[in-house]
Short mmCIF file of C-alpha atoms in Angstrom, two decimals:
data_model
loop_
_atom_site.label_atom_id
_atom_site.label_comp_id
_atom_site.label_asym_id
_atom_site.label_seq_id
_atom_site.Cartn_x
_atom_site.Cartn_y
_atom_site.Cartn_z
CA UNK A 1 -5.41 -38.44 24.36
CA UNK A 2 -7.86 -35.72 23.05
CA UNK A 3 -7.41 -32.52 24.12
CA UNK A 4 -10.43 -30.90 25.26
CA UNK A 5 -9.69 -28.07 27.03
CA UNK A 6 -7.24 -25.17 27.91
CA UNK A 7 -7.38 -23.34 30.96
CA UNK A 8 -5.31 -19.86 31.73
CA UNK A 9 -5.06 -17.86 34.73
CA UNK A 10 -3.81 -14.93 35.95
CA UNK A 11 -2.03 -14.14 33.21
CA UNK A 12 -1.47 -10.54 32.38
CA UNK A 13 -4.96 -9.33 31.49
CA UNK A 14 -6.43 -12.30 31.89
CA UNK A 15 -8.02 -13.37 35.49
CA UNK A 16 -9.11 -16.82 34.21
CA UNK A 17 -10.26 -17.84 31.04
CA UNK A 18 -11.10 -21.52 29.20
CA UNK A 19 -10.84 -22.56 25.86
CA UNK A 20 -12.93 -25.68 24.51
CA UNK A 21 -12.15 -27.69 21.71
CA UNK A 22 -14.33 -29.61 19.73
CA UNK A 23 -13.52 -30.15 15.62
CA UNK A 24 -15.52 -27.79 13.69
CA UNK A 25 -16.17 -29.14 10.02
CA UNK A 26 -13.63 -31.83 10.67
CA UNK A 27 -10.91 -29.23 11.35
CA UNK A 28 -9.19 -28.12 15.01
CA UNK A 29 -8.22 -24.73 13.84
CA UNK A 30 -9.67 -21.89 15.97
CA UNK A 31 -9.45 -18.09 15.57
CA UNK A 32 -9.20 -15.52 18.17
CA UNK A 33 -11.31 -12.26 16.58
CA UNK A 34 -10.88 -9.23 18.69
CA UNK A 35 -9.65 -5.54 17.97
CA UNK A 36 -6.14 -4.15 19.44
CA UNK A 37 -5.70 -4.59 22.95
CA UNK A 38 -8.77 -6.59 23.27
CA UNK A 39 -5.83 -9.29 24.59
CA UNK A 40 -5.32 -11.56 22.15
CA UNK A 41 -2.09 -12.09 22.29
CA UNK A 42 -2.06 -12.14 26.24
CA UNK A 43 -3.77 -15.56 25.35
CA UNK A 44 -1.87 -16.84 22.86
CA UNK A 45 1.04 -16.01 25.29
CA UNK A 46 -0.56 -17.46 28.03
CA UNK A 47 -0.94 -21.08 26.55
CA UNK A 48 2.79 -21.06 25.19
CA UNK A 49 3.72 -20.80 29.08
CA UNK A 50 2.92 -24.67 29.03
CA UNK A 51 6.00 -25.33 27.03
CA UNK A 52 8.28 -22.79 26.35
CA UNK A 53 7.63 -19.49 27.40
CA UNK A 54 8.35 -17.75 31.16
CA UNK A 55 6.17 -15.30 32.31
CA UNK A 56 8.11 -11.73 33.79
CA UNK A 57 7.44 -10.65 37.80
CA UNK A 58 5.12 -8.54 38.58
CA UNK A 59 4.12 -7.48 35.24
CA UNK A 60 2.51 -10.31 33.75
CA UNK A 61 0.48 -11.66 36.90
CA UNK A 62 -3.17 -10.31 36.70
CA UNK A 63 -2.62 -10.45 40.71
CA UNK A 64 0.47 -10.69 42.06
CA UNK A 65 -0.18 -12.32 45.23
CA UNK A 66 -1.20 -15.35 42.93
CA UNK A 67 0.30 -18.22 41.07
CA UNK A 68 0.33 -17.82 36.98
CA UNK A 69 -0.87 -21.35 35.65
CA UNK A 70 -2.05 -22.72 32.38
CA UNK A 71 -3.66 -25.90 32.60
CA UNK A 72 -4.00 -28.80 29.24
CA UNK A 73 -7.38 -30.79 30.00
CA UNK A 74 -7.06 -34.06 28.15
CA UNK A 75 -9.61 -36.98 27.88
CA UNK A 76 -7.70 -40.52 28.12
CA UNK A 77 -8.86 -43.50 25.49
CA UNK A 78 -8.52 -46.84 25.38
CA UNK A 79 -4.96 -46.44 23.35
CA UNK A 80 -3.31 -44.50 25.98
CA UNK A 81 -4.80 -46.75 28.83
CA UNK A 82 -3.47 -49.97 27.24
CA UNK A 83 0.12 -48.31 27.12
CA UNK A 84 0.10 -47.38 30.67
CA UNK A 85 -0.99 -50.86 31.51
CA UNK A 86 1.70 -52.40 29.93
CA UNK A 87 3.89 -50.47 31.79
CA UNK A 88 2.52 -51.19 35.47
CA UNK A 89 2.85 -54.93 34.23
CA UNK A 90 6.26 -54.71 33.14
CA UNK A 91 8.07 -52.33 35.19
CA UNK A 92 6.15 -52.19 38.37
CA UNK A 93 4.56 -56.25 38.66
CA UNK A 94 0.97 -55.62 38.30
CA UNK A 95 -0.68 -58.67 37.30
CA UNK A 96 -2.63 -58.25 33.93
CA UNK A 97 -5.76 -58.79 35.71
CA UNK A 98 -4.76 -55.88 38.09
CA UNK A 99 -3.55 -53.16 35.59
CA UNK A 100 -6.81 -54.16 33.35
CA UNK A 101 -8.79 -52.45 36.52
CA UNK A 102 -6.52 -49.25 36.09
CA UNK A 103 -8.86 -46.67 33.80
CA UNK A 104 -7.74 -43.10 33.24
CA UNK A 105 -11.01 -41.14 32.34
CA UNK A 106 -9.23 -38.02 32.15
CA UNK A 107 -5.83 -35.94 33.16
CA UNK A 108 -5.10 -31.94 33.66
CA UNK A 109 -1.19 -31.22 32.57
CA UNK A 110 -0.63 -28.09 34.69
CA UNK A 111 2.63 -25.50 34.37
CA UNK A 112 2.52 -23.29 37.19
CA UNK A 113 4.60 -20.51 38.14
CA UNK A 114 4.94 -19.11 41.46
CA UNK A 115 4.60 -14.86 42.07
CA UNK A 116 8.23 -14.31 43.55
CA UNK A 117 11.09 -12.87 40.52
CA UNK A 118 12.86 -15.81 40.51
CA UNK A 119 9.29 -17.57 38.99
CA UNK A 120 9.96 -21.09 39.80
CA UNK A 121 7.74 -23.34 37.61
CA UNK A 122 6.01 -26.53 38.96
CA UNK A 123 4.31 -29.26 36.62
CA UNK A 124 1.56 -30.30 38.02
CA UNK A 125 -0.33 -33.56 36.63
CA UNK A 126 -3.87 -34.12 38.19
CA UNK A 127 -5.82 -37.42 37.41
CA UNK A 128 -9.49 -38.84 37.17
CA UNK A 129 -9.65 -42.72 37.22
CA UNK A 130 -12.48 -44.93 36.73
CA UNK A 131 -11.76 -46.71 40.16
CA UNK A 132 -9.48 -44.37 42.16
CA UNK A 133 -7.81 -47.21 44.69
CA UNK A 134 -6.96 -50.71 44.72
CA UNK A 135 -7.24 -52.64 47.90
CA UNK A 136 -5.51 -55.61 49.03
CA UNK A 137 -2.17 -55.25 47.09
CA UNK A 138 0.59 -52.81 48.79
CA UNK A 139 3.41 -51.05 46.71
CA UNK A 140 7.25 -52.71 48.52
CA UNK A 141 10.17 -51.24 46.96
CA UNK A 142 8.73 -49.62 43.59
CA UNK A 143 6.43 -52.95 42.68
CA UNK A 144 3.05 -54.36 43.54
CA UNK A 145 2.81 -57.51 45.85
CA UNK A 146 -0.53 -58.69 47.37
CA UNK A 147 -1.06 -58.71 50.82
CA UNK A 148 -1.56 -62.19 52.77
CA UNK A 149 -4.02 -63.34 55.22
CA UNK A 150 -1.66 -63.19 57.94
CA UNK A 151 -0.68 -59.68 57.25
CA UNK A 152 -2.05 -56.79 59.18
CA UNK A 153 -4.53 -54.81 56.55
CA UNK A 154 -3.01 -51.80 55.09
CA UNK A 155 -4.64 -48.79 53.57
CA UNK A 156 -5.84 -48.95 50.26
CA UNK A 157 -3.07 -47.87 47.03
CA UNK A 158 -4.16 -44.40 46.33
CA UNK A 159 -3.67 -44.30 42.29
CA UNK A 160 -3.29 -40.76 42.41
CA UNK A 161 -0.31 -40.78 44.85
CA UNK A 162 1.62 -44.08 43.31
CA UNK A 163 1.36 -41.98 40.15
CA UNK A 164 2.97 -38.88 42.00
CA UNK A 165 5.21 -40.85 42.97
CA UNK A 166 6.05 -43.50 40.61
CA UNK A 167 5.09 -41.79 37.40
CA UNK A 168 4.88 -38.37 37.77
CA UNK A 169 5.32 -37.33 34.00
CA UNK A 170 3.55 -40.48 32.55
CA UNK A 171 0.71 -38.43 30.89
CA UNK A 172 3.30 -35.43 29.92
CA UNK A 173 4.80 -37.61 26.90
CA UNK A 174 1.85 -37.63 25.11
CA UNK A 175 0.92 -34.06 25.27
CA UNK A 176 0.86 -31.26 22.72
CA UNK A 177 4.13 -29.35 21.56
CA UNK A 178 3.39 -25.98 21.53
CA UNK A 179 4.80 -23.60 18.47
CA UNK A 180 4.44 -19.88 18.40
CA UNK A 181 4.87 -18.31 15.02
CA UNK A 182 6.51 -15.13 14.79
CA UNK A 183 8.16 -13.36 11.88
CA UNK A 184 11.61 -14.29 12.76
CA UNK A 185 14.38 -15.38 9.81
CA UNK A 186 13.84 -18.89 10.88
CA UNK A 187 10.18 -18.94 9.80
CA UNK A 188 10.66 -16.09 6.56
CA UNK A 189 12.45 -16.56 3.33
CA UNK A 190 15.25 -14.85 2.96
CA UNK A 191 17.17 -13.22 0.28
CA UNK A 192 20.62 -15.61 0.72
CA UNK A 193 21.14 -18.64 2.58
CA UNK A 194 24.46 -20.12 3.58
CA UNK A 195 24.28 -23.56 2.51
CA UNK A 196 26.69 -24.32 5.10
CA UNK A 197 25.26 -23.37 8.05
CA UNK A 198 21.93 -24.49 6.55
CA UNK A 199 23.17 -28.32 6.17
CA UNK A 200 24.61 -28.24 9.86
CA UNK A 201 21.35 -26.79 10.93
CA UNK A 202 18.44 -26.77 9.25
CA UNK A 203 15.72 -25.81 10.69
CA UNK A 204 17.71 -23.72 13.16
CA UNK A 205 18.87 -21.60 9.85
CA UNK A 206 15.53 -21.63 8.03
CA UNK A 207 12.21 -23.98 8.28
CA UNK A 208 10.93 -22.79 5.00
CA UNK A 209 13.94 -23.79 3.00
CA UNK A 210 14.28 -27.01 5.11
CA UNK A 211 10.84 -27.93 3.96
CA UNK A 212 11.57 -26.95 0.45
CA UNK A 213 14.15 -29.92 0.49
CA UNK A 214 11.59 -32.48 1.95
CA UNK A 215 9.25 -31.42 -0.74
CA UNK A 216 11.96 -32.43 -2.93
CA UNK A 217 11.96 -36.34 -1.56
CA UNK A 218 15.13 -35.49 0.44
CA UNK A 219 14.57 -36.12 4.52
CA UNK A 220 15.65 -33.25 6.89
CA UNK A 221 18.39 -36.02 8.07
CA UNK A 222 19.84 -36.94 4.55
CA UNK A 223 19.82 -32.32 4.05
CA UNK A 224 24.06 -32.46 4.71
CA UNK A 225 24.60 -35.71 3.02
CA UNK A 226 23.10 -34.18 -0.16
CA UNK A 227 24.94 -30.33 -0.25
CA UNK A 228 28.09 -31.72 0.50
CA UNK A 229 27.59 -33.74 -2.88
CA UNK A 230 27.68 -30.40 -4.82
CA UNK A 231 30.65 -30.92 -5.96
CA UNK A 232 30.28 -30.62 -9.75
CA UNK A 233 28.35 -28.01 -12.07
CA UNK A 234 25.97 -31.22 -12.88
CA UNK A 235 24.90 -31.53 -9.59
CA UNK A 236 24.40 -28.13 -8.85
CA UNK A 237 22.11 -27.94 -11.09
CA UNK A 238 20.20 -31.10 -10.79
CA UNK A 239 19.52 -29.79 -7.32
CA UNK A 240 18.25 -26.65 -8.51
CA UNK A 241 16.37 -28.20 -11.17
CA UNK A 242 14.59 -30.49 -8.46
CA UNK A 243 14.02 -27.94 -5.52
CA UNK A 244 11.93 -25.33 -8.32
CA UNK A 245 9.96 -28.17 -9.80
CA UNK A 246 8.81 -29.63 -6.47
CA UNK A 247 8.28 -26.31 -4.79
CA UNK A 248 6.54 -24.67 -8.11
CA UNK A 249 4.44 -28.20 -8.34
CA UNK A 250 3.17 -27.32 -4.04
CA UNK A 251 2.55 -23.19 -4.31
CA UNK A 252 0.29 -23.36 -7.37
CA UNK A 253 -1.54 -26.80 -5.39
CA UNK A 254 -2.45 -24.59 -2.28
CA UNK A 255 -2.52 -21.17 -4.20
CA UNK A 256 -4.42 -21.87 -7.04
CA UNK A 257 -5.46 -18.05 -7.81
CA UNK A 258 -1.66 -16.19 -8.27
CA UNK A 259 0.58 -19.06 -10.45
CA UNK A 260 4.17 -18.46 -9.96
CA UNK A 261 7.52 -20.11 -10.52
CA UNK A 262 9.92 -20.69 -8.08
CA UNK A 263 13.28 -20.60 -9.12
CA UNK A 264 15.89 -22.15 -6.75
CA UNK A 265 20.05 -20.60 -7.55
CA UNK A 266 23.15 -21.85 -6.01
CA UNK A 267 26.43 -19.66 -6.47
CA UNK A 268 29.25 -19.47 -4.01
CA UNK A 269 27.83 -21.66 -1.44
CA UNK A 270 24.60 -19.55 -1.29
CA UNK A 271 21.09 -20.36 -2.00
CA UNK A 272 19.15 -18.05 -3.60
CA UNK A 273 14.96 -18.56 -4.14
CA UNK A 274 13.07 -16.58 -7.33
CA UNK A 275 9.77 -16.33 -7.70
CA UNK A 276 8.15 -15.10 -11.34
CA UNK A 277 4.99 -15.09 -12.39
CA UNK A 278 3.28 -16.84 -14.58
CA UNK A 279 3.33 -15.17 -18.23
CA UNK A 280 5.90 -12.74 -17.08
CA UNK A 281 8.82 -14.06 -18.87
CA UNK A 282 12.59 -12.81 -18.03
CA UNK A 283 11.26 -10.46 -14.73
CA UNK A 284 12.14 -13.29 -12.19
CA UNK A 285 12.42 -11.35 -8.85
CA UNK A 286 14.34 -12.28 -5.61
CA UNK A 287 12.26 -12.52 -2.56
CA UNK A 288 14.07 -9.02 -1.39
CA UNK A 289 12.21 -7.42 -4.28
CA UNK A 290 8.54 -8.99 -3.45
CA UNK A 291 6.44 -6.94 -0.99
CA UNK A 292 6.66 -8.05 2.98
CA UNK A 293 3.19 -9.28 2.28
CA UNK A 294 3.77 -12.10 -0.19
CA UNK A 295 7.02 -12.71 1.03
CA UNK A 296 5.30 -13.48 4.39
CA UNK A 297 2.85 -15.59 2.47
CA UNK A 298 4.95 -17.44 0.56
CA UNK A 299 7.08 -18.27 4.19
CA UNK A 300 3.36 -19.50 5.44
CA UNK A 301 2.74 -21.52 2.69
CA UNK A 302 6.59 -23.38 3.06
CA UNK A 303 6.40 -23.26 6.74
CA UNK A 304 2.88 -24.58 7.45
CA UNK A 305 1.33 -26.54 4.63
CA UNK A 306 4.45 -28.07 3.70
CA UNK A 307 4.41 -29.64 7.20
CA UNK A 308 0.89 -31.05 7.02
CA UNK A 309 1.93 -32.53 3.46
CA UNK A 310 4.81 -34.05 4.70
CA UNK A 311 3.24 -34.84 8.08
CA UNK A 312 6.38 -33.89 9.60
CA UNK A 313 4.91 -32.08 12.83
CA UNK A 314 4.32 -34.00 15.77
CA UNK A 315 0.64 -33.54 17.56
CA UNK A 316 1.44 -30.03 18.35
CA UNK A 317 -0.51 -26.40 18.82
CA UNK A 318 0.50 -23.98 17.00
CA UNK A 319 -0.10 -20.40 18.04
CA UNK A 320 -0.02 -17.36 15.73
CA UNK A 321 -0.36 -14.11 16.07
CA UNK A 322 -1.98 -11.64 13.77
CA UNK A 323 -0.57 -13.95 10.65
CA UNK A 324 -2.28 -11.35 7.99
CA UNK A 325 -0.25 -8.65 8.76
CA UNK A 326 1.18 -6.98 5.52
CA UNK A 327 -1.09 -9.45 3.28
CA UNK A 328 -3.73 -8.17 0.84
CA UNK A 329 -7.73 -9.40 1.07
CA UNK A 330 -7.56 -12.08 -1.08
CA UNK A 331 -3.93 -13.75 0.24
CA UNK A 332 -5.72 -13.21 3.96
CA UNK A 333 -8.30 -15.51 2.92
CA UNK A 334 -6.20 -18.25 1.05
CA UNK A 335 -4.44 -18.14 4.17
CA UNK A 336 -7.05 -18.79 6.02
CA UNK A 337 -8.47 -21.89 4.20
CA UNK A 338 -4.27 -23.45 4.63
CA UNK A 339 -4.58 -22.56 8.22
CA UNK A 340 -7.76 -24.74 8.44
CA UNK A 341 -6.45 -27.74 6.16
CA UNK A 342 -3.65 -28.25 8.34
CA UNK A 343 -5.80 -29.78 11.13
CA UNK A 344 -8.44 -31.78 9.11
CA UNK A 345 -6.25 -34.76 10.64
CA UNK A 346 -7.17 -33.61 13.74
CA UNK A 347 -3.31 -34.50 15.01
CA UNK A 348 -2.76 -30.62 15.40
CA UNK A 349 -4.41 -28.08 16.61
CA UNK A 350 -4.04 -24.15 15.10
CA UNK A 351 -5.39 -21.27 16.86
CA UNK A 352 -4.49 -17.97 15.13
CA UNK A 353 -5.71 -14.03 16.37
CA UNK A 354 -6.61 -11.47 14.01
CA UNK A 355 -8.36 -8.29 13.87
CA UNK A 356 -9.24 -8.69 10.11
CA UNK A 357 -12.95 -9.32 9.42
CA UNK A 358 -11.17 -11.43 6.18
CA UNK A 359 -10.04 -14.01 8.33
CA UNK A 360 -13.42 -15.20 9.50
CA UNK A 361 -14.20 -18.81 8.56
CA UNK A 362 -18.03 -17.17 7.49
CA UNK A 363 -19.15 -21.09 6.68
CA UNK A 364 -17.95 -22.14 9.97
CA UNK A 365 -18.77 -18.82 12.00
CA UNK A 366 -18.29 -21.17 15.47
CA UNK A 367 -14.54 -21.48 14.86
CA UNK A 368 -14.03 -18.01 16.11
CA UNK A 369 -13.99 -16.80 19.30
CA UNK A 370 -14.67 -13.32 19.99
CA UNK A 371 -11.66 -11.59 22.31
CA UNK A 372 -13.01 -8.57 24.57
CA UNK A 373 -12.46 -6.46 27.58
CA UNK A 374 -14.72 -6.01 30.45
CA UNK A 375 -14.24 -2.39 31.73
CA UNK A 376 -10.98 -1.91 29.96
CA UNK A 377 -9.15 -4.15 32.32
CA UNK A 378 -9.54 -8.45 32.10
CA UNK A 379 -9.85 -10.35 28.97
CA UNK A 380 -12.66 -12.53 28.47
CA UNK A 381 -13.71 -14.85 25.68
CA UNK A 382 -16.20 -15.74 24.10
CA UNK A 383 -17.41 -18.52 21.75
CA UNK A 384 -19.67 -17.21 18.44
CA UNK A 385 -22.83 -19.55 17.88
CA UNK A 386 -23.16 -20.65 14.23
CA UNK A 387 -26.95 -20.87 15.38
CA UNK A 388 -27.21 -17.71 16.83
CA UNK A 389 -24.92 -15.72 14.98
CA UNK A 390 -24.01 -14.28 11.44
CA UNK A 391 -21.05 -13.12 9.78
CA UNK A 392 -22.64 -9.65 9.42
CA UNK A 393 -23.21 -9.58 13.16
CA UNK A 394 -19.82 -10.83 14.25
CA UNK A 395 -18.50 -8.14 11.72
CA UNK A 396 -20.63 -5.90 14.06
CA UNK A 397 -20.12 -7.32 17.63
CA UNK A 398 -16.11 -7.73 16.99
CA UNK A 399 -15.09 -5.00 14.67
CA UNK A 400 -18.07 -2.11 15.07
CA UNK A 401 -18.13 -2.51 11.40
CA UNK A 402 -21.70 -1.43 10.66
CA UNK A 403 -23.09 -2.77 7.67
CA UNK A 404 -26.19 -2.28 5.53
CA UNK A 405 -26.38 -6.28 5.42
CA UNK A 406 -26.66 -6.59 8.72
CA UNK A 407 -29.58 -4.05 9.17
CA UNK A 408 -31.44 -5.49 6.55
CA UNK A 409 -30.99 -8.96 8.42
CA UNK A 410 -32.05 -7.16 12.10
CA UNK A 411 -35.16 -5.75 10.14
CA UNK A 412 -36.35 -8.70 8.65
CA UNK A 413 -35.99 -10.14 11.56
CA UNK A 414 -38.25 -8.14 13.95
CA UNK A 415 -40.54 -7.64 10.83
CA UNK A 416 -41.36 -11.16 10.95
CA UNK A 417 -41.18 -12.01 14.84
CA UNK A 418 -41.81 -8.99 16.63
CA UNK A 419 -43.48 -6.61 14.23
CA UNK A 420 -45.11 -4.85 17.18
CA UNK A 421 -41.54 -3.70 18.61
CA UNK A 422 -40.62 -1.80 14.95
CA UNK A 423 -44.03 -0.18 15.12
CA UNK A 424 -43.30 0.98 18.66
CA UNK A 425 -40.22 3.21 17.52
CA UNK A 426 -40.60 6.93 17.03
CA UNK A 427 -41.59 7.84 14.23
CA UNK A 428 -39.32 11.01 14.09
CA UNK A 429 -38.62 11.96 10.30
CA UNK A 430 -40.43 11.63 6.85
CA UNK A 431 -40.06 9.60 3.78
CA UNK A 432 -40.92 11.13 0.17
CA UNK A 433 -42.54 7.99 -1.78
CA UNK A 434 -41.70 9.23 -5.03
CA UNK A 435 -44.08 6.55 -7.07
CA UNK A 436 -46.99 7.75 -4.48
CA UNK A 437 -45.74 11.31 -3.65
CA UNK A 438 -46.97 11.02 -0.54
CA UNK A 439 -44.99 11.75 2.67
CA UNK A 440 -44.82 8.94 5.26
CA UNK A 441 -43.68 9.74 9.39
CA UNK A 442 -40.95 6.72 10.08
CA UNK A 443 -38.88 5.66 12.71
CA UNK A 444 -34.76 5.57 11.91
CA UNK A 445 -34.74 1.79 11.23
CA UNK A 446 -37.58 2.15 8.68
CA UNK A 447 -36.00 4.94 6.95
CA UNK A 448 -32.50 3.50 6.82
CA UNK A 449 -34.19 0.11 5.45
CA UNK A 450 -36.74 2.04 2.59
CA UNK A 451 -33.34 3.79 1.64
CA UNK A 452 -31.49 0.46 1.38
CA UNK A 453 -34.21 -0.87 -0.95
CA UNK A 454 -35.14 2.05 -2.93
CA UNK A 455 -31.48 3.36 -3.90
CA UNK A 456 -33.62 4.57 -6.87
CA UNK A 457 -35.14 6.75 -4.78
CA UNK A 458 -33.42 10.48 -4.87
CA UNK A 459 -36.22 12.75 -2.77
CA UNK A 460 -34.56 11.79 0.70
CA UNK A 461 -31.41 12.88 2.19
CA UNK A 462 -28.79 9.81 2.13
CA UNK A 463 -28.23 8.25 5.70
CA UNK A 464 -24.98 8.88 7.50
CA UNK A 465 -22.44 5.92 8.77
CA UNK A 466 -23.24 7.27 12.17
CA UNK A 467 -27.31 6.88 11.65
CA UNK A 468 -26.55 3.23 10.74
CA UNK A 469 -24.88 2.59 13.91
CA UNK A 470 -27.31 4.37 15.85
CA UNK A 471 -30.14 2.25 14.08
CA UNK A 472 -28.43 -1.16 14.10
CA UNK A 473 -28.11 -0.21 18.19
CA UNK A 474 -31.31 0.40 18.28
CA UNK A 475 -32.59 -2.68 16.37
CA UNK A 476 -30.27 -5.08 18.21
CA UNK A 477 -31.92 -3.89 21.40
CA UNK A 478 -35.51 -4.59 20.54
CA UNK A 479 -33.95 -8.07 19.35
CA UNK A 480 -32.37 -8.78 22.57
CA UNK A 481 -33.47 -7.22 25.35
#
């Protein structure tokens, strides 16, 4: 089943709101850009109702006189549709030829919770078929037998009913986990780790260590076999020996630009983890001495890519929230880039929010999705065109970063298609041409532009941050409207 579509409403600030999802660049990860508040993480929250999450009465229903429900939109292929046949054959009697006319084009996986305190939750499971009954044939005591001659005609099977009734989770097995991130000691590296309580429970105790040990060739199920061999100095220290190789060998694959070492140390039933850097001999550091930032980074890199390189995740979304938090430019954007290798299999699906221009994909500007309020009050979304869009103006429309990039792109523009709108702006100040000496009359815009292109030029007053604005505003208006 391919997921095509998720579907939230009334949820907090959001009334109702869709997201699409179609691999961009052979890649299902998806960004939420929006500034604080915009609601970003009203959605995020939203889709982890499906599986996991419970929303609180009255004060996350948009309108609480109405049902919260998110809603999974799949599209059914020829895989899927061959398992259920099989299984209306086998456990129900259908006769091959009969279950070969059954055709799922598409199902809706619904979680919906009713406005009362107690929020009772319903799954509902909604289906599209090719052919939507089957006549002749009657359903007597859970199986399919075909109606004789002699037998008064009955009403058609209805497939949507004989599915409520007979397989009303069917479709539900084959749906999307969904994972919400969060900076919790499960998904962060921490200082010490009790190897005890980390062999009876693994990724209860701490997913990053976990996959540290699967990077290492040993399986999350063999984890307790292999401490409780650590019996002996030797084998101590073979273990350590193979966790900092393995681990060292991953980091410096997927984070090519800062080389460390990891160091793994077991004393007293405790596992310790050391990072140094490369050329920076005898300063190992434990991960209590590292910034949050890198620390958090580090617990990304262990948490996420490990899983795609181990394939260890089941189909699954995974939701995160603000992820660059605490993490410099440069480990935003490496972050990034792991965020979007971890669907190129197009098993899982990643959709993170941020409010940092730095984690735009600017070579794939239709991965994000710009988050926004209308009137200060309900969420909306909406999708960035690669086509219509550029990173300078999504820097712009998102962040009210103004930029002298993204006037000189507005200018051009109108200079080439609508010259006859620039030469219809005020012309309400002068420029010196120092080569000429004369003094020109210019609109804002032409100003702003000569001084972006003649920084040489010292006779005229630098423009402000606010007189950028104000042009860009008044250039993006003769562009659009």
């Amino acid at each position: 089943m391919n997921l095509e579509q998720i579907k939230i409403d009334n949820f907090r600030s959001v009334e109702v709101e869709t997201i699409d999802f179609k691999p961009i660049n052979k890649s299902n990860t998806y960004c939420l850009l929006g500034i604080n508040e915009s609601g970003k993480s009203s959605i995020l929250k939203g889709i982890s109702l499906f599986d996991g999450l419970t929303p609180s009465y009255p004060e996350d229903f948009f309108d609480d006189l109405e049902p919260v429900k998110v809603s999974l939109l799949y599209s059914v292929g020829k895989i899927h549709n061959s398992i259920l046949r099989s299984k209306l054959t086998k456990d129900f009697d259908f006769p091959k030829e009969i279950a070969a006319k059954v055709e799922v084009k598409s199902v809706e996986l619904s979680v919906e919770y009713e406005p009362e305190d107690s929020t009772s939750k319903e799954y509902i499971e909604k289906l599209t078929f090719k052919v939507s009954n089957l006549k002749g044939y009657q359903i007597n005591g859970g199986k399919l037998e075909k109606i004789s001659k002699t037998e008064e005609e009955s009403e058609p099977i209805d497939f949507q009913e004989f599915f409520e009734e007979h397989l009303p989770k069917f479709f539900w097995t084959y749906s999307h986990d969904i994972n919400f991130w969060e900076s919790s000691d499960q998904y962060l590296i921490l200082d010490e780790i009790d190897l005890s309580e980390f062999a009876k429970e693994p990724t209860k105790t701490s997913i990053p260590l976990r996959n540290c040990f699967i990077l290492s060739g040993i399986p999350k199920d063999k984890i307790e076999a292999k401490i409780e061999k650590l019996s002996s100095p030797a084998r101590i220290r073979n273990l350590e020996s193979l966790l900092s190789e393995k681990v060292t060998e991953h980091i410096n694959e997927v984070w090519p630009e800062h080389p460390i070492e990891i160091k793994f140390e077991i004393n007293n039933n405790k596992v310790s983890l050391l990072i140094e850097d490369v050329g920076v001999k005898h300063k190992a550091k434990t991960t209590s001495q590292r910034s949050d930032g890198f620390k958090q980074f580090i617990s990304f890199l262990l948490t996420l890519s490990t899983e795609r390189v181990n394939q260890n995740l089941r189909k699954s979304i995974m939701l995160l929230d603000e992820p660059e938090t605490h993490l410099h430019p440069q480990a935003q954007i490496n972050l990034m880039k792991e965020l979007i290798k971890l669907t190129t299999d197009l098993k899982h699906i990643v959709i993170y929010a941020t409010h940092s221009n730095y984690m735009i994909d600017k070579v794939n500007l239709d991965r994000n999705i710009k988050v926004f309020k209308r009137k200060n009050e309900t969420t909306k979304l909406e999708k960035i065109s690669k086509s219509k869009s550029s990173y300078s103006e999504v820097n712009y429309t998102v962040f009210e970063i103004a930029t002298t990039d993204y006037h000189n792109e507005l200018y051009g523009y109108l200079e080439d298609v609508h010259p006859s709108k620039l030469n219809g702006v005020e012309k309400d100040r002068n420029w010196i041409n120092e080569k000429s000496g004369k003094t020109e009359s210019v609109s804002l815009p032409k100003y702003i532009r000569n001084a972006i292109h003649h920084p040489e030029n010292n006779s005229n007053r630098a423009f402000t941050a606010a007189q950028l604005k104000k042009s860009i505003e008044m250039l993006r208006k003769l562009k659009y409207k």
